[in-house]
Coordinates of C-alpha atoms and ligand atoms in Angstrom, one line a residue:
X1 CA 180.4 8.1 67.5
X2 CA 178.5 5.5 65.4
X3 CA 179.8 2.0 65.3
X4 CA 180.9 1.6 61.7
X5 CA 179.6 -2.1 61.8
X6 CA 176.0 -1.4 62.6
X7 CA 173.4 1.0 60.8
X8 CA 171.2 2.5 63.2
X9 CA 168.9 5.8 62.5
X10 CA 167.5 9.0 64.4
X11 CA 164.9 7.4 66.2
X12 CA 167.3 5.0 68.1
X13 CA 166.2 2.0 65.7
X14 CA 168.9 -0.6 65.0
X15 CA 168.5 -2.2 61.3
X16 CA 169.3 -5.7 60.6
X17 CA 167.6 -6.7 58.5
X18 CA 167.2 -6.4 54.2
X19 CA 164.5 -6.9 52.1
X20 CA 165.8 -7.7 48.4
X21 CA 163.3 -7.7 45.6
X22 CA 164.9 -9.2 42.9
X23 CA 162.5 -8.5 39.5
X24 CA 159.3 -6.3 39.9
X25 CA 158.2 -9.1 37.2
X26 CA 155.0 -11.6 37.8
X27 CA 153.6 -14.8 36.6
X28 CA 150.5 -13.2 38.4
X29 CA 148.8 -9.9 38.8
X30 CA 147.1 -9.8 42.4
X31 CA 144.0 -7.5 42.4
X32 CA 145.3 -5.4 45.8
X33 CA 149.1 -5.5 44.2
X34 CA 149.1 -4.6 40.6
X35 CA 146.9 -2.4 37.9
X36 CA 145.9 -5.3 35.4
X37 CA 147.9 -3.8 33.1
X38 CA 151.1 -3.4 34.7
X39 CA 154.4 -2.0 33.0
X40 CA 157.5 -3.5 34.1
X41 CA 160.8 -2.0 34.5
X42 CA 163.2 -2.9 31.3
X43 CA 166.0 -5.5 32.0
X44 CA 169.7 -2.9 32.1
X45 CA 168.1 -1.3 35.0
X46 CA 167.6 -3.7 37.2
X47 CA 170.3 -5.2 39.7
X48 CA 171.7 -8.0 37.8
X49 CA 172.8 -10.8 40.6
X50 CA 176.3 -10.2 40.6
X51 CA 175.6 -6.4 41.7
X52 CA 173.2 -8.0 44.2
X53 CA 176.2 -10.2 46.0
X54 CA 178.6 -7.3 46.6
X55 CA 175.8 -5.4 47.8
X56 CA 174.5 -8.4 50.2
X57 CA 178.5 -8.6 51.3
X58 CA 178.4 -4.8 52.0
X59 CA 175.3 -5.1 54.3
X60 CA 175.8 -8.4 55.9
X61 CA 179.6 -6.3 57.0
X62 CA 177.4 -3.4 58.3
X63 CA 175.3 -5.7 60.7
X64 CA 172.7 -6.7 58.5
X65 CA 171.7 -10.8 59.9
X66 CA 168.5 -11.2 58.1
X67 CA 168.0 -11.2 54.6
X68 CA 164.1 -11.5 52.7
X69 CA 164.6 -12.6 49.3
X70 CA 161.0 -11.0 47.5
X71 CA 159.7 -9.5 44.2
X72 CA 157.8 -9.5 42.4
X73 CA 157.9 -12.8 42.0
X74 CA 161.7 -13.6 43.1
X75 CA 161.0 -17.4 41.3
X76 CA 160.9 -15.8 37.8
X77 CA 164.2 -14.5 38.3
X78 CA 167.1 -16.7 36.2
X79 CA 169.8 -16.8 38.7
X80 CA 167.7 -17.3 42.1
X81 CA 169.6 -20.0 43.3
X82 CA 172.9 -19.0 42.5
X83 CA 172.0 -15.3 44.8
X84 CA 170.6 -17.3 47.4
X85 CA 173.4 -19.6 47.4
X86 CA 176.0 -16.5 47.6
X87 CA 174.0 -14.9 50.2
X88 CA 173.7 -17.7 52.3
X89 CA 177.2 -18.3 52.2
X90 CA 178.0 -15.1 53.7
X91 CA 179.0 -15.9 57.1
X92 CA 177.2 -12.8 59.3
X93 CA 174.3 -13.6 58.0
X94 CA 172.4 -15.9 60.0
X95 CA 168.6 -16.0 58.6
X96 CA 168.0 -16.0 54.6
X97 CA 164.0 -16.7 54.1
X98 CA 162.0 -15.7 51.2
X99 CA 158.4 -15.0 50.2
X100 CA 156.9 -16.4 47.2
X101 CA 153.4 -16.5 45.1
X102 CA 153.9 -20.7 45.4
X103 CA 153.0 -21.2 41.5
X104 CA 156.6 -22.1 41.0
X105 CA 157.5 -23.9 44.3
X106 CA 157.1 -27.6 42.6
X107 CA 160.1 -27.1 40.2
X108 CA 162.3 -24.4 42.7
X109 CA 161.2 -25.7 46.2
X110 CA 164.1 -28.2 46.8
X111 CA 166.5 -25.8 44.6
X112 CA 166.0 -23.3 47.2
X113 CA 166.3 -25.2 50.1
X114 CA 169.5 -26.7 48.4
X115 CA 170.5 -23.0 48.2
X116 CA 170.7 -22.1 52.1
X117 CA 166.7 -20.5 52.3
X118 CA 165.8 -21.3 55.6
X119 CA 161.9 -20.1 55.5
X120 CA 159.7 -19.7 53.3
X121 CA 156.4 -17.1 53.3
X122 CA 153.9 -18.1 50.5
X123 CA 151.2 -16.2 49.7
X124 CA 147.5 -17.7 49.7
X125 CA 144.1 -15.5 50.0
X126 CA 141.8 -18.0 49.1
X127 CA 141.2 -21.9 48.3
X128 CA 138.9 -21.9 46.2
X129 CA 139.8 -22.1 42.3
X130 CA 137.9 -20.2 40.9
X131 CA 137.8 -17.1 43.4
X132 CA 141.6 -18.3 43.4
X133 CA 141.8 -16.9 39.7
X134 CA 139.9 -13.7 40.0
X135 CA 142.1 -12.6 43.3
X136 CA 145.3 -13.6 41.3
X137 CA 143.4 -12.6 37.6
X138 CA 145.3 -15.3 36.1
X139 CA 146.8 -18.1 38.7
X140 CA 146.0 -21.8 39.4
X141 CA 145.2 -22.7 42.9
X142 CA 146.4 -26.2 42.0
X143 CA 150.0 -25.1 41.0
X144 CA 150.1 -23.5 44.4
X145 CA 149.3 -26.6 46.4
X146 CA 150.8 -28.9 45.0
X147 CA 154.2 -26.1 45.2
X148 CA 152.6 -26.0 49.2
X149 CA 153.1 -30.2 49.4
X150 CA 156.8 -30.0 47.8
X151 CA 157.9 -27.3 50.0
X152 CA 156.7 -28.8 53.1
X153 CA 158.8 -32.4 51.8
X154 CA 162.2 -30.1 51.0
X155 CA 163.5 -29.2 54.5
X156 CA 162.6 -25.8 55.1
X157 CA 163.0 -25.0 58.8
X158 CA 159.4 -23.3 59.0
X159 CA 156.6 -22.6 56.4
X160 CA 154.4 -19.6 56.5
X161 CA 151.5 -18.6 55.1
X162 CA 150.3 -14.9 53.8
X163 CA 147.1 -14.2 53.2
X164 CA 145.2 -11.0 52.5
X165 CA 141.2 -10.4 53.6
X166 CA 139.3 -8.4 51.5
X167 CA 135.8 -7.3 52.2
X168 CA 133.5 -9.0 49.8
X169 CA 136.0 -11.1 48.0
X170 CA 137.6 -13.6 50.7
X171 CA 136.0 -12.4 53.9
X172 CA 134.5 -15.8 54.3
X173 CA 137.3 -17.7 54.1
X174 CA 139.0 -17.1 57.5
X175 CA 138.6 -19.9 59.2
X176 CA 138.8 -21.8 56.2
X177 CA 142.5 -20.7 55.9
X178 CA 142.9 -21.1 59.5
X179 CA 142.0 -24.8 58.9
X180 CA 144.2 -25.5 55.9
X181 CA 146.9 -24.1 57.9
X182 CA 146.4 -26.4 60.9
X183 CA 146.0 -29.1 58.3
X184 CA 149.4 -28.4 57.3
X185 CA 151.5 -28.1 60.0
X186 CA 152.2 -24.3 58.9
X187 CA 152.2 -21.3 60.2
X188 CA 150.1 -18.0 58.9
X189 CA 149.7 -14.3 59.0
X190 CA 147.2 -12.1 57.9
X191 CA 148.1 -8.2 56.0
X192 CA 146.1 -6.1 56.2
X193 CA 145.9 -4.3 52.4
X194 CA 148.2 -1.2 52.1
X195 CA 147.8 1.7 49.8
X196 CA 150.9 1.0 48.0
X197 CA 150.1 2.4 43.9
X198 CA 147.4 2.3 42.0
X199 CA 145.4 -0.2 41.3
X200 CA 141.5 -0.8 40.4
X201 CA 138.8 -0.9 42.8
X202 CA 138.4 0.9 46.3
X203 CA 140.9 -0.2 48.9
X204 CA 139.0 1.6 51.5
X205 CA 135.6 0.2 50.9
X206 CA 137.1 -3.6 51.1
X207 CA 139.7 -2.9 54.4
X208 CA 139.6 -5.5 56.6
X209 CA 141.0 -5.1 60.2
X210 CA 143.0 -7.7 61.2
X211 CA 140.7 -6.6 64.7
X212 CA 138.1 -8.4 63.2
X213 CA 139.8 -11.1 61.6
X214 CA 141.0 -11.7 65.0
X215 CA 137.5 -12.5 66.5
X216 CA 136.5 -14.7 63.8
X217 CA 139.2 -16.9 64.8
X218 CA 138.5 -16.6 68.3
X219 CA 134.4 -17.7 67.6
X220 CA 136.1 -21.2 66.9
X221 CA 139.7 -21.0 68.4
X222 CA 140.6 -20.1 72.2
X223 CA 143.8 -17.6 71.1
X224 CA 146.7 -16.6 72.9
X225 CA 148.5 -14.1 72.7
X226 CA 152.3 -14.1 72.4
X227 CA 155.0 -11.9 72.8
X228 CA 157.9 -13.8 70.4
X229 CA 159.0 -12.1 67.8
X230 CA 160.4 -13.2 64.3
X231 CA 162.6 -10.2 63.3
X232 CA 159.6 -8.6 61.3
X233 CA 156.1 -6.6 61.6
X234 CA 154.3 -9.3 62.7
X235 CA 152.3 -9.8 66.2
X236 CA 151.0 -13.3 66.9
X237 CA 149.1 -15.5 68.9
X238 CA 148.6 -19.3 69.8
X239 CA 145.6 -21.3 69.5
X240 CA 145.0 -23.3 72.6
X241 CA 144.2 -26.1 70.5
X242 CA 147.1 -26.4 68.4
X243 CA 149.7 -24.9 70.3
X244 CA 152.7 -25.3 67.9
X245 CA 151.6 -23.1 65.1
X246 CA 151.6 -19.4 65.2
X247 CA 148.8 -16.6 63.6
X248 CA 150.5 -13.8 63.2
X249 CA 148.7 -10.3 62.2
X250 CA 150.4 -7.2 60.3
X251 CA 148.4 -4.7 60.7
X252 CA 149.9 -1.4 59.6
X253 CA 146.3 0.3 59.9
X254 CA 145.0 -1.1 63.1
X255 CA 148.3 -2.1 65.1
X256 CA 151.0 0.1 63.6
X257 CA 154.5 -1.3 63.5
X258 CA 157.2 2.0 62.9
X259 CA 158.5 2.0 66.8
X260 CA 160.0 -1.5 66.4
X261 CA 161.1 -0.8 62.3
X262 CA 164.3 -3.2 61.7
X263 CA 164.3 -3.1 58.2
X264 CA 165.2 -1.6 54.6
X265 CA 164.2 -2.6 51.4
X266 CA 166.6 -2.7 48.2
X267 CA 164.7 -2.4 44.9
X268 CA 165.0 -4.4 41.9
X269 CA 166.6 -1.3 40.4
X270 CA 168.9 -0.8 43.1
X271 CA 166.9 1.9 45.1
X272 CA 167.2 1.7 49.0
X273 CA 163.7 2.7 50.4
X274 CA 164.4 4.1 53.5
X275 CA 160.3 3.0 54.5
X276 CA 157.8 1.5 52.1
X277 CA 155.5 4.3 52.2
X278 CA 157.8 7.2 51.9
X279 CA 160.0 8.2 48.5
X280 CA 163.2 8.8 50.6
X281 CA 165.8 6.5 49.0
X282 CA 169.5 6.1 47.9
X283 CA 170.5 4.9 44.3
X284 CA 172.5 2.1 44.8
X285 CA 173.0 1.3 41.1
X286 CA 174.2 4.6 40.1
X287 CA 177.1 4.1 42.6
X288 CA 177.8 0.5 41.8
X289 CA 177.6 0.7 38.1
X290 CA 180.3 4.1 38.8
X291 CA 184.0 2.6 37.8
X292 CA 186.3 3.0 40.8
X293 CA 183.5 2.6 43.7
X294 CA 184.8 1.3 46.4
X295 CA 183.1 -0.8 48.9
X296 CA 183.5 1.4 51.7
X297 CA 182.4 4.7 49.8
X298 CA 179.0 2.5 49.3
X299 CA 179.2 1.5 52.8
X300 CA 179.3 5.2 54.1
X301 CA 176.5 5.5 51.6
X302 CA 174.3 3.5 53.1
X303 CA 175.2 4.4 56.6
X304 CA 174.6 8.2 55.9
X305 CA 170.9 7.9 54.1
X306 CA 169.4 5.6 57.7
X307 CA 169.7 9.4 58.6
X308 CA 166.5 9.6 56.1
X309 CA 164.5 7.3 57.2
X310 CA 161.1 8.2 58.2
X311 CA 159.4 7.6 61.6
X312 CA 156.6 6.1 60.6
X313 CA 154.8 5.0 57.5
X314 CA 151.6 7.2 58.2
X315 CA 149.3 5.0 56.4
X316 CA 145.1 5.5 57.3
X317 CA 142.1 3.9 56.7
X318 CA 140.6 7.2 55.0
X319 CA 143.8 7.5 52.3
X320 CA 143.5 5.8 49.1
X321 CA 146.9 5.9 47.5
X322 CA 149.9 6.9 49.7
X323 CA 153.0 5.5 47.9
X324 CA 152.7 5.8 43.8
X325 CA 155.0 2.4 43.9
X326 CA 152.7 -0.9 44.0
X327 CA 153.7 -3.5 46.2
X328 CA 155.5 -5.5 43.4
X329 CA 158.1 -2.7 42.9
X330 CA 158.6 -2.0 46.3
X331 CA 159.7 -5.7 47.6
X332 CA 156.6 -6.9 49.9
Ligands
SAM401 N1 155.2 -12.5 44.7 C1 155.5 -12.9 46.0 C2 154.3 -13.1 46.9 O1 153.2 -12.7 46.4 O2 154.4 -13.7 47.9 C3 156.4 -11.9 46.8 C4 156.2 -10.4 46.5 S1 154.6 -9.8 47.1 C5 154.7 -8.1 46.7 C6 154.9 -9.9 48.9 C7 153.7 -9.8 49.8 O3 153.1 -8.6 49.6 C8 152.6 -10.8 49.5 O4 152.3 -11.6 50.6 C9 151.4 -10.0 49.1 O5 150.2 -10.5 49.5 C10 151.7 -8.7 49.8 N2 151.1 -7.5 49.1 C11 151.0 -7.2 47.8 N3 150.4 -6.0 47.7 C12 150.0 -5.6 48.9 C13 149.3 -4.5 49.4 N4 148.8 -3.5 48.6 N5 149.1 -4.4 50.8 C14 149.6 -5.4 51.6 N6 150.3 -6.4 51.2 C15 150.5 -6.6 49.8
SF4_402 FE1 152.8 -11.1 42.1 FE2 153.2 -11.3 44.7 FE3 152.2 -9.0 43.6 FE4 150.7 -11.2 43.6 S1 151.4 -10.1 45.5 S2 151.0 -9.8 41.9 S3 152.1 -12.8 43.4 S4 154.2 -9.8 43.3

């Protein structure tokens, strides 16, 4: 019989851990994430942060440990602090981290850190301003930094970077980023770009294998390779030269993750994506916004649909668009 205080699926996979996007909303509109012209989901149906807490109590009693805080951008969401500080007051959960553009991090870094966020993942393809812009379409690679600097002075426990490699556009920049990261004192991963929606250009004519990314780093840095793990999708190794930070790869095209999959992923309108790449899901609003629902019918809920969850996320180099959700409404 199943434990009722663990969700666990057919494929013998144990999940712990909860991604939360908390607005699909953006103060920018990443070329591999978004269509430029992006239509957001109206206010009423998304989660508001209240709904969010008694669903974050539900999981966190149903074995849940880690929880990801992500958008969108979670930092133009009113009420961030207040839901971090709820969740991180709940007392099975033991890591809440959260992954942000950056742009906002001088006003919210200290806020957050205030709040019980442990980590924090901030995205950064390039550092150069103006190629900055065009990759973003509308951000400021200053606002970033300088959000980069307060972070790093607020107490996080660890910083990480993200960063995405595209073929033509920031393929020249590895070891750039590589660099700025050692400067730093942080860690960083490179994604490679998923066909997750629509958006303009080709994604399979600008791929980049994190393969190749790899032996870049290695023409300058002696790397490796590690077996630690930090709850997620990410491999990573060590440079011999600076052995405290990690480089961590996810590489759902060349190094596929499924076997090891920990994780679900609540939507800002209260869908729970079984997988990121597959529509099977549970409407999580519907229930909570029906009077009389009791905690443990949306308990049994959520245990019942892991029985939906997909192997794997089937992803290949030769599909454009798999899922018809971008990244930003899906909860990266
Ligand atoms: N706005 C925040 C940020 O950019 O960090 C959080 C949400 S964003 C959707 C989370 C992560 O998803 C970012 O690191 C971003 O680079 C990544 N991402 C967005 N679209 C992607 C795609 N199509 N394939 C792979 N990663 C993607
Ligand atoms: Fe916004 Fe993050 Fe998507 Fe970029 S990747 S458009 S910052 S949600």
């Amino acid at each position: 019989m199943m434990n009722p205080q663990t969700l666990s699926d057919n494929f013998g996979r144990n999940i712990d851990y909860l991604r939360i996007s908390v607005t699909d909303r953006c103060d920018l509109r990443c070329v591999y994430c978004m269509p430029a012209k992006m239509r957001f989901t109206p206010r009423s149906e998304v989660l508001s942060i209240e709904e969010i807490l008694r669903l974050g109590h539900i999981f966190t009693s149903l074995g849940v440990r880690k929880i990801r805080i992500t958008g969108g951008e979670p930092l133009v969401r009113e009420g961030i602090d207040k839901l971090c500080l709820g969740l991180s007051r709940m007392n099975s959960l033991r890591e809440l981290v959260l992954t942000t553009n950056g742009s906002r991090l001088q006003q919210w870094a200290k806020p957050l850190a205030d709040s019980g966020v442990q980590r924090l993942n901030i995205s950064l393809d390039s550092l150069r301003p103006e190629r900055f812009r065009a990759m973003t379409r509308v951000g400021n690679l200053m606002d970033v930094l300088k959000g980069i600097e307060t972070a790093q002075q607020a107490g996080f426990e660890r910083i990480k970077l993200n960063s995405i490699v595209m073929k033509g556009w920031n393929d020249d920049e590895v070891l750039d980023l590589v660099q700025f990261a050692v400067n730093e004192g942080v860690d960083l991963s490179f994604i490679e770009e998923m066909p997750m929606g629509a958006v303009e250009g080709n994604r399979v004519i600008r791929q980049m294998s994190n393969d190749v990314i790899r032996k870049i780093i290695a023409t300058r840095y002696t790397l490796i390779d590690s077996l630690e793990q930090s709850g997620g999708p990410s491999r990573y190794v060590r440079m011999a030269q600076y052995p405290k930070l990690r480089i961590g790869f996810i590489s759902p095209h060349s190094n596929p993750f499924c076997a090891q999959c920990n994780r679900v992923r609540l939507t800002a309108t209260g869908r729970l994506l079984l997988c990121l790449a597959h529509e099977q899901s549970i409407d999580l609003r519907q229930k909570l916004r029906t009077p009389g629902q009791s905690d443990s019918l949306l308990q049994a809920a959520i245990q019942d649909s892991m029985q939906l969850k997909p192997r794997s996320h089937l992803f290949s180099t030769t599909e454009e668009v798999v899922s018809w959700r971008n990244m930003n409404a899906t909860g990266g």
